[in-house]
Tab-separated table of N, CA and C in Angstrom:
chain	number	residue	atom	x	y	z
A	1	VAL	N	-22.767	20.484	-6.656
A	1	VAL	CA	-24.035	21.034	-6.227
A	1	VAL	C	-25.104	20.401	-7.090
A	2	THR	N	-26.156	19.904	-6.432
A	2	THR	CA	-27.259	19.260	-7.166
A	2	THR	C	-28.591	19.974	-6.838
A	3	ARG	N	-29.393	20.209	-7.835
A	3	ARG	CA	-30.741	20.731	-7.683
A	3	ARG	C	-31.653	19.792	-8.449
A	4	HIS	N	-32.743	19.343	-7.738
A	4	HIS	CA	-33.653	18.358	-8.313
A	4	HIS	C	-35.070	18.945	-8.364
A	5	ASN	N	-35.767	18.725	-9.463
A	5	ASN	CA	-37.150	19.127	-9.642
A	5	ASN	C	-38.013	17.872	-9.330
A	6	PRO	N	-38.752	17.853	-8.205
A	6	PRO	CA	-39.543	16.669	-7.851
A	6	PRO	C	-40.710	16.412	-8.816
A	7	GLU	N	-41.154	17.440	-9.544
A	7	GLU	CA	-42.277	17.199	-10.462
A	7	GLU	C	-41.830	16.607	-11.783
A	8	SER	N	-40.722	17.089	-12.379
A	8	SER	CA	-40.277	16.556	-13.657
A	8	SER	C	-39.181	15.475	-13.478
A	9	HIS	N	-38.666	15.338	-12.274
A	9	HIS	CA	-37.616	14.425	-11.964
A	9	HIS	C	-36.339	14.706	-12.745
A	10	GLU	N	-36.158	15.942	-13.148
A	10	GLU	CA	-34.910	16.377	-13.795
A	10	GLU	C	-34.000	16.950	-12.711
A	11	SER	N	-32.693	16.844	-12.875
A	11	SER	CA	-31.767	17.400	-11.964
A	11	SER	C	-30.703	18.200	-12.738
A	12	VAL	N	-30.111	19.187	-12.022
A	12	VAL	CA	-29.019	19.918	-12.611
A	12	VAL	C	-27.877	19.696	-11.675
A	13	LEU	N	-26.715	19.268	-12.202
A	13	LEU	CA	-25.528	19.035	-11.380
A	13	LEU	C	-24.458	19.981	-11.843
A	14	LEU	N	-23.871	20.667	-10.833
A	14	LEU	CA	-22.789	21.616	-11.129
A	14	LEU	C	-21.522	21.030	-10.490
A	15	VAL	N	-20.474	20.912	-11.293
A	15	VAL	CA	-19.184	20.416	-10.801
A	15	VAL	C	-18.178	21.552	-11.063
A	16	ALA	N	-17.496	21.989	-10.013
A	16	ALA	CA	-16.494	23.065	-10.168
A	16	ALA	C	-15.211	22.560	-9.570
A	17	HIS	N	-14.084	22.884	-10.262
A	17	HIS	CA	-12.742	22.512	-9.728
A	17	HIS	C	-12.093	23.793	-9.206
A	18	THR	N	-12.022	23.913	-7.901
A	18	THR	CA	-11.374	25.104	-7.241
A	18	THR	C	-10.103	24.596	-6.623
A	19	ALA	N	-9.232	25.555	-6.278
A	19	ALA	CA	-7.969	25.229	-5.614
A	19	ALA	C	-7.540	26.434	-4.796
A	20	PHE	N	-6.740	26.163	-3.772
A	20	PHE	CA	-6.171	27.178	-2.930
A	20	PHE	C	-4.745	27.492	-3.329
A	21	HIS	N	-4.255	26.933	-4.375
A	21	HIS	CA	-2.881	27.119	-4.863
A	21	HIS	C	-2.846	26.903	-6.340
A	22	HIS	N	-1.823	27.435	-6.982
A	22	HIS	CA	-1.614	27.232	-8.418
A	22	HIS	C	-1.203	25.792	-8.683
A	23	PRO	N	-1.704	25.233	-9.803
A	23	PRO	CA	-1.259	23.886	-10.120
A	23	PRO	C	0.231	23.949	-10.637
A	24	PRO	N	0.907	22.817	-10.654
A	24	PRO	CA	2.260	22.793	-11.182
A	24	PRO	C	2.228	23.362	-12.646
A	25	ALA	N	3.362	23.956	-13.028
A	25	ALA	CA	3.448	24.634	-14.288
A	25	ALA	C	2.959	23.788	-15.471
A	26	HIS	N	3.303	22.527	-15.439
A	26	HIS	CA	2.919	21.635	-16.564
A	26	HIS	C	1.406	21.302	-16.597
A	27	GLU	N	0.716	21.642	-15.466
A	27	GLU	CA	-0.759	21.386	-15.441
A	27	GLU	C	-1.574	22.720	-15.427
A	28	GLU	N	-0.882	23.856	-15.413
A	28	GLU	CA	-1.605	25.139	-15.397
A	28	GLU	C	-2.292	25.351	-16.758
A	29	PRO	N	-3.566	25.666	-16.721
A	29	PRO	CA	-4.314	25.892	-17.985
A	29	PRO	C	-3.875	27.102	-18.716
A	30	SER	N	-3.730	26.976	-20.026
A	30	SER	CA	-3.409	28.123	-20.882
A	30	SER	C	-4.095	27.866	-22.210
A	31	GLU	N	-3.979	28.821	-23.138
A	31	GLU	CA	-4.574	28.627	-24.453
A	31	GLU	C	-4.004	27.413	-25.208
A	32	GLU	N	-2.735	27.141	-24.977
A	32	GLU	CA	-2.099	25.984	-25.673
A	32	GLU	C	-2.198	24.708	-24.891
A	33	HIS	N	-2.396	24.810	-23.580
A	33	HIS	CA	-2.395	23.625	-22.750
A	33	HIS	C	-3.536	23.744	-21.795
A	34	ALA	N	-4.602	22.966	-22.037
A	34	ALA	CA	-5.777	23.052	-21.181
A	34	ALA	C	-5.634	22.360	-19.808
A	35	GLY	N	-4.552	21.730	-19.609
A	35	GLY	CA	-4.309	21.080	-18.272
A	35	GLY	C	-4.882	19.655	-18.271
A	36	ILE	N	-4.247	18.824	-17.498
A	36	ILE	CA	-4.685	17.428	-17.406
A	36	ILE	C	-5.066	17.190	-15.960
A	37	THR	N	-6.138	16.557	-15.743
A	37	THR	CA	-6.672	16.320	-14.412
A	37	THR	C	-6.528	14.889	-13.983
A	38	HIS	N	-5.885	14.696	-12.828
A	38	HIS	CA	-5.688	13.309	-12.308
A	38	HIS	C	-6.415	13.104	-10.991
A	39	ASP	N	-6.950	14.144	-10.419
A	39	ASP	CA	-7.468	13.993	-9.006
A	39	ASP	C	-8.993	14.242	-8.855
A	40	ILE	N	-9.700	14.265	-9.916
A	40	ILE	CA	-11.164	14.474	-9.805
A	40	ILE	C	-11.846	13.052	-9.900
A	41	PRO	N	-12.525	12.656	-8.797
A	41	PRO	CA	-13.162	11.315	-8.910
A	41	PRO	C	-14.316	11.261	-9.874
A	42	PRO	N	-14.686	10.099	-10.395
A	42	PRO	CA	-15.804	10.033	-11.292
A	42	PRO	C	-17.105	10.397	-10.591
A	43	LEU	N	-18.077	10.867	-11.368
A	43	LEU	CA	-19.415	11.275	-10.864
A	43	LEU	C	-20.368	10.150	-11.297
A	44	CYS	N	-20.958	9.501	-10.348
A	44	CYS	CA	-21.974	8.461	-10.624
A	44	CYS	C	-23.364	9.102	-10.852
A	45	VAL	N	-23.990	8.794	-11.991
A	45	VAL	CA	-25.274	9.419	-12.290
A	45	VAL	C	-26.262	8.217	-12.543
A	46	GLU	N	-27.310	8.167	-11.778
A	46	GLU	CA	-28.364	7.178	-11.967
A	46	GLU	C	-29.395	7.802	-12.829
A	47	GLY	N	-29.512	7.396	-14.046
A	47	GLY	CA	-30.444	7.931	-15.006
A	47	GLY	C	-29.668	8.281	-16.297
A	48	GLU	N	-30.067	9.404	-16.928
A	48	GLU	CA	-29.413	9.783	-18.186
A	48	GLU	C	-28.940	11.194	-18.105
A	49	ILE	N	-27.863	11.482	-18.789
A	49	ILE	CA	-27.410	12.866	-18.895
A	49	ILE	C	-27.968	13.403	-20.236
A	50	ASP	N	-28.870	14.348	-20.099
A	50	ASP	CA	-29.557	14.930	-21.273
A	50	ASP	C	-28.749	15.905	-22.069
A	51	GLU	N	-27.974	16.714	-21.377
A	51	GLU	CA	-27.123	17.682	-22.052
A	51	GLU	C	-26.131	18.296	-21.107
A	52	VAL	N	-25.105	18.958	-21.683
A	52	VAL	CA	-24.228	19.774	-20.929
A	52	VAL	C	-24.826	21.249	-21.097
A	53	ILE	N	-25.395	21.737	-20.004
A	53	ILE	CA	-25.987	23.081	-20.060
A	53	ILE	C	-24.882	24.128	-20.261
A	54	PHE	N	-23.776	23.910	-19.639
A	54	PHE	CA	-22.685	24.928	-19.628
A	54	PHE	C	-21.384	24.268	-19.251
A	55	GLU	N	-20.281	24.596	-19.951
A	55	GLU	CA	-18.979	24.215	-19.434
A	55	GLU	C	-17.995	25.337	-19.787
A	56	GLY	N	-17.138	25.623	-18.874
A	56	GLY	CA	-16.173	26.716	-19.124
A	56	GLY	C	-14.966	26.627	-18.240
A	57	GLN	N	-13.961	27.357	-18.609
A	57	GLN	CA	-12.742	27.447	-17.797
A	57	GLN	C	-12.042	28.802	-18.030
A	58	ILE	N	-11.283	29.220	-17.061
A	58	ILE	CA	-10.491	30.428	-17.140
A	58	ILE	C	-9.060	29.970	-17.549
A	59	LEU	N	-8.540	30.581	-18.609
A	59	LEU	CA	-7.215	30.227	-19.108
A	59	LEU	C	-6.321	31.475	-19.131
A	60	ARG	N	-5.042	31.268	-18.937
A	60	ARG	CA	-4.086	32.321	-19.059
A	60	ARG	C	-3.750	32.502	-20.515
A	61	ARG	N	-3.798	33.744	-20.970
A	61	ARG	CA	-3.520	34.054	-22.417
A	61	ARG	C	-2.049	33.979	-22.670
A	62	ASN	N	-1.687	33.529	-23.885
A	62	ASN	CA	-0.276	33.454	-24.294
A	62	ASN	C	-0.086	34.668	-25.237
A	63	SER	N	0.009	35.838	-24.595
A	63	SER	CA	0.062	37.088	-25.391
A	63	SER	C	1.246	37.897	-24.999
A	64	SER	N	1.639	38.795	-25.907
A	64	SER	CA	2.760	39.686	-25.626
A	64	SER	C	2.257	40.806	-24.668
A	65	ARG	N	3.205	41.506	-24.083
A	65	ARG	CA	2.863	42.592	-23.191
A	65	ARG	C	1.975	43.638	-23.905
A	66	GLN	N	2.359	43.976	-25.180
A	66	GLN	CA	1.580	44.964	-25.952
A	66	GLN	C	0.127	44.501	-26.154
A	67	GLU	N	-0.053	43.214	-26.510
A	67	GLU	CA	-1.399	42.732	-26.711
A	67	GLU	C	-2.216	42.814	-25.438
A	68	LEU	N	-1.577	42.500	-24.288
A	68	LEU	CA	-2.273	42.591	-23.044
A	68	LEU	C	-2.682	44.034	-22.674
A	69	GLU	N	-1.735	44.940	-22.934
A	69	GLU	CA	-2.081	46.364	-22.660
A	69	GLU	C	-3.226	46.848	-23.532
A	70	GLU	N	-3.215	46.447	-24.802
A	70	GLU	CA	-4.288	46.852	-25.742
A	70	GLU	C	-5.616	46.259	-25.256
A	71	ALA	N	-5.609	44.987	-24.860
A	71	ALA	CA	-6.808	44.329	-24.433
A	71	ALA	C	-7.400	45.002	-23.175
A	72	SER	N	-6.496	45.385	-22.251
A	72	SER	CA	-7.021	45.986	-20.998
A	72	SER	C	-7.479	47.415	-21.179
A	73	SER	N	-6.987	48.108	-22.228
A	73	SER	CA	-7.374	49.498	-22.443
A	73	SER	C	-8.588	49.568	-23.386
A	74	SER	N	-8.938	48.503	-24.079
A	74	SER	CA	-10.101	48.605	-24.998
A	74	SER	C	-11.379	48.372	-24.233
A	75	ALA	N	-12.473	48.616	-24.963
A	75	ALA	CA	-13.832	48.431	-24.363
A	75	ALA	C	-14.024	46.941	-24.034
A	76	SER	N	-15.110	46.590	-23.438
A	76	SER	CA	-15.332	45.193	-23.044
A	76	SER	C	-15.298	44.280	-24.217
A	77	GLN	N	-14.662	43.117	-23.971
A	77	GLN	CA	-14.533	42.150	-24.964
A	77	GLN	C	-15.162	40.793	-24.450
A	78	GLU	N	-15.773	40.099	-25.333
A	78	GLU	CA	-16.517	38.900	-24.939
A	78	GLU	C	-15.672	37.831	-24.297
A	79	ASN	N	-14.403	37.628	-24.697
A	79	ASN	CA	-13.570	36.529	-24.179
A	79	ASN	C	-12.516	37.044	-23.259
A	80	VAL	N	-12.608	38.196	-22.722
A	80	VAL	CA	-11.601	38.738	-21.777
A	80	VAL	C	-12.248	39.011	-20.449
A	81	VAL	N	-11.644	38.543	-19.349
A	81	VAL	CA	-12.154	38.853	-18.017
A	81	VAL	C	-11.810	40.265	-17.718
A	82	THR	N	-12.827	41.104	-17.464
A	82	THR	CA	-12.557	42.546	-17.210
A	82	THR	C	-11.633	42.741	-16.053
A	83	GLY	N	-10.583	43.587	-16.298
A	83	GLY	CA	-9.612	43.831	-15.309
A	83	GLY	C	-8.456	42.805	-15.239
A	84	MET	N	-8.603	41.767	-16.029
A	84	MET	CA	-7.550	40.734	-16.048
A	84	MET	C	-7.273	40.308	-17.477
A	85	ALA	N	-6.650	41.219	-18.190
A	85	ALA	CA	-6.452	41.002	-19.588
A	85	ALA	C	-5.520	39.820	-19.942
A	86	ASP	N	-4.781	39.326	-18.971
A	86	ASP	CA	-3.957	38.157	-19.284
A	86	ASP	C	-4.664	36.824	-19.069
A	87	PHE	N	-6.004	36.901	-18.832
A	87	PHE	CA	-6.839	35.702	-18.706
A	87	PHE	C	-7.994	35.790	-19.685
A	88	MET	N	-8.475	34.631	-20.082
A	88	MET	CA	-9.617	34.586	-20.937
A	88	MET	C	-10.533	33.474	-20.498
A	89	VAL	N	-11.784	33.464	-20.964
A	89	VAL	CA	-12.783	32.435	-20.654
A	89	VAL	C	-13.051	31.649	-21.902
A	90	ARG	N	-12.995	30.327	-21.802
A	90	ARG	CA	-13.424	29.456	-22.881
A	90	ARG	C	-14.681	28.680	-22.417
A	91	MET	N	-15.735	28.760	-23.223
A	91	MET	CA	-16.985	28.150	-22.729
A	91	MET	C	-17.841	27.601	-23.886
A	92	GLN	N	-18.690	26.689	-23.583
A	92	GLN	CA	-19.671	26.133	-24.527
A	92	GLN	C	-21.012	26.023	-23.750
A	93	GLN	N	-22.137	26.147	-24.506
A	93	GLN	CA	-23.472	25.991	-23.855
A	93	GLN	C	-24.318	25.059	-24.720
A	94	HIS	N	-25.233	24.319	-23.974
A	94	HIS	CA	-26.207	23.475	-24.588
A	94	HIS	C	-25.650	22.573	-25.653
A	95	ILE	N	-24.769	21.700	-25.204
A	95	ILE	CA	-24.151	20.714	-26.169
A	95	ILE	C	-24.399	19.287	-25.669
A	96	PRO	N	-24.339	18.351	-26.573
A	96	PRO	CA	-24.444	16.937	-26.101
A	96	PRO	C	-23.207	16.555	-25.332
A	97	ILE	N	-23.330	15.614	-24.410
A	97	ILE	CA	-22.201	15.188	-23.568
A	97	ILE	C	-21.036	14.720	-24.415
A	98	GLU	N	-21.353	14.156	-25.628
A	98	GLU	CA	-20.259	13.661	-26.504
A	98	GLU	C	-19.380	14.793	-27.018
A	99	GLN	N	-19.829	15.985	-26.972
A	99	GLN	CA	-19.007	17.144	-27.413
A	99	GLN	C	-18.355	17.867	-26.275
A	100	SER	N	-18.433	17.397	-25.086
A	100	SER	CA	-17.831	17.993	-23.925
A	100	SER	C	-16.269	17.929	-23.981
A	101	ASN	N	-15.670	19.017	-23.610
A	101	ASN	CA	-14.177	18.997	-23.545
A	101	ASN	C	-13.726	18.521	-22.163
A	102	PHE	N	-14.618	18.362	-21.220
A	102	PHE	CA	-14.207	18.070	-19.840
A	102	PHE	C	-14.528	16.728	-19.312
A	103	CYS	N	-15.531	16.053	-19.871
A	103	CYS	CA	-15.937	14.736	-19.338
A	103	CYS	C	-16.471	13.874	-20.420
A	104	HIS	N	-16.402	12.599	-20.180
A	104	HIS	CA	-17.040	11.602	-21.038
A	104	HIS	C	-17.686	10.546	-20.154
A	105	LEU	N	-18.570	9.757	-20.770
A	105	LEU	CA	-19.404	8.825	-19.984
A	105	LEU	C	-18.880	7.406	-20.180
A	106	VAL	N	-19.019	6.614	-19.059
A	106	VAL	CA	-18.764	5.197	-19.081
A	106	VAL	C	-19.984	4.532	-18.521
A	107	GLN	N	-20.566	3.582	-19.274
A	107	GLN	CA	-21.761	2.885	-18.800
A	107	GLN	C	-21.359	1.794	-17.816
A	108	ARG	N	-22.013	1.803	-16.637
A	108	ARG	CA	-21.847	0.778	-15.635
A	108	ARG	C	-23.106	-0.046	-15.607
A	109	THR	N	-23.177	-1.072	-14.758
A	109	THR	CA	-24.302	-1.981	-14.697
A	109	THR	C	-25.641	-1.204	-14.548
A	110	LYS	N	-25.768	-0.388	-13.534
A	110	LYS	CA	-26.999	0.314	-13.262
A	110	LYS	C	-26.891	1.808	-13.259
A	111	SER	N	-25.776	2.319	-13.754
A	111	SER	CA	-25.547	3.787	-13.717
A	111	SER	C	-24.567	4.217	-14.774
A	112	LEU	N	-24.408	5.512	-14.911
A	112	LEU	CA	-23.363	6.087	-15.793
A	112	LEU	C	-22.335	6.683	-14.895
A	113	GLU	N	-21.093	6.699	-15.339
A	113	GLU	CA	-20.017	7.453	-14.649
A	113	GLU	C	-19.526	8.546	-15.598
A	114	ALA	N	-19.485	9.739	-15.084
A	114	ALA	CA	-18.892	10.871	-15.814
A	114	ALA	C	-17.465	10.953	-15.348
A	115	LEU	N	-16.519	10.753	-16.306
A	115	LEU	CA	-15.078	10.797	-15.957
A	115	LEU	C	-14.566	12.164	-16.424
A	116	PHE	N	-13.814	12.858	-15.593
A	116	PHE	CA	-13.335	14.175	-15.875
A	116	PHE	C	-11.898	14.125	-16.386
A	117	HIS	N	-11.653	14.934	-17.408
A	117	HIS	CA	-10.313	15.063	-18.009
A	117	HIS	C	-10.176	16.492	-18.496
A	118	HIS	N	-8.948	17.012	-18.506
A	118	HIS	CA	-8.680	18.405	-18.915
A	118	HIS	C	-9.613	19.355	-18.078
A	119	PHE	N	-9.658	19.117	-16.792
A	119	PHE	CA	-10.540	19.829	-15.859
A	119	PHE	C	-9.731	20.453	-14.741
A	120	PRO	N	-8.820	21.379	-15.057
A	120	PRO	CA	-7.976	21.997	-14.006
A	120	PRO	C	-8.723	22.991	-13.165
A	121	PRO	N	-8.131	23.482	-12.115
A	121	PRO	CA	-8.709	24.551	-11.336
A	121	PRO	C	-9.174	25.718	-12.217
A	122	GLY	N	-10.350	26.258	-11.965
A	122	GLY	CA	-10.920	27.313	-12.791
A	122	GLY	C	-11.916	26.778	-13.766
A	123	SER	N	-12.215	25.455	-13.689
A	123	SER	CA	-13.111	24.841	-14.655
A	123	SER	C	-14.468	24.554	-13.930
A	124	VAL	N	-15.587	24.558	-14.733
A	124	VAL	CA	-16.869	24.229	-14.252
A	124	VAL	C	-17.698	23.617	-15.340
A	125	VAL	N	-18.523	22.646	-14.958
A	125	VAL	CA	-19.395	21.999	-15.896
A	125	VAL	C	-20.774	21.841	-15.233
A	126	VAL	N	-21.875	22.092	-15.975
A	126	VAL	CA	-23.234	21.960	-15.454
A	126	VAL	C	-23.949	20.939	-16.369
A	127	LEU	N	-24.461	19.884	-15.758
A	127	LEU	CA	-25.137	18.791	-16.466
A	127	LEU	C	-26.588	18.740	-16.142
A	128	LYS	N	-27.400	18.491	-17.192
A	128	LYS	CA	-28.871	18.302	-16.938
A	128	LYS	C	-29.105	16.796	-17.089
A	129	THR	N	-29.722	16.173	-16.015
A	129	THR	CA	-29.975	14.782	-15.975
A	129	THR	C	-31.436	14.524	-15.755
A	130	SER	N	-31.837	13.338	-16.094
A	130	SER	CA	-33.217	12.841	-15.890
A	130	SER	C	-33.190	11.365	-15.534
A	131	LEU	N	-34.282	10.892	-14.913
A	131	LEU	CA	-34.356	9.468	-14.595
A	131	LEU	C	-34.481	8.715	-15.886
A	132	SER	N	-33.947	7.478	-15.867
A	132	SER	CA	-34.110	6.635	-17.054
A	132	SER	C	-35.533	6.219	-17.127
A	133	GLU	N	-35.955	5.697	-18.316
A	133	GLU	CA	-37.338	5.227	-18.451
A	133	GLU	C	-37.640	4.036	-17.620
A	134	GLU	N	-36.611	3.279	-17.190
A	134	GLU	CA	-36.814	2.107	-16.365
A	134	GLU	C	-37.260	2.480	-14.920
A	135	ALA	N	-36.933	3.690	-14.486
A	135	ALA	CA	-37.184	4.091	-13.091
A	135	ALA	C	-38.630	4.447	-12.841
């Protein structure tokens, strides 16, 4: 999803990885294994990526049954999805692209390519871009 501001020429790009089925067990995201992504095509960006506004993913917790019961019975917790104590959310906000856990950049002749890695279903990244000074 792309939103563009015609006055400032800034854009916000949202990339979400959704699926209609669970990934294979060796690719399912968890606290210990964030999952490896082989099927997300690169994103071509003409201009510059100013920052990662937000990136996050839903992970299955590696917890004992007792820990899960305690988490679901306690008051709201910042890293627990309400009603789903066996899942947690890992996220970062307002970071440079170099600190992203999900993508890195490759410079091409006239554009940048954002390559996605460790981006299994349940992951989302929002990038802020602007036109290069040459444009």
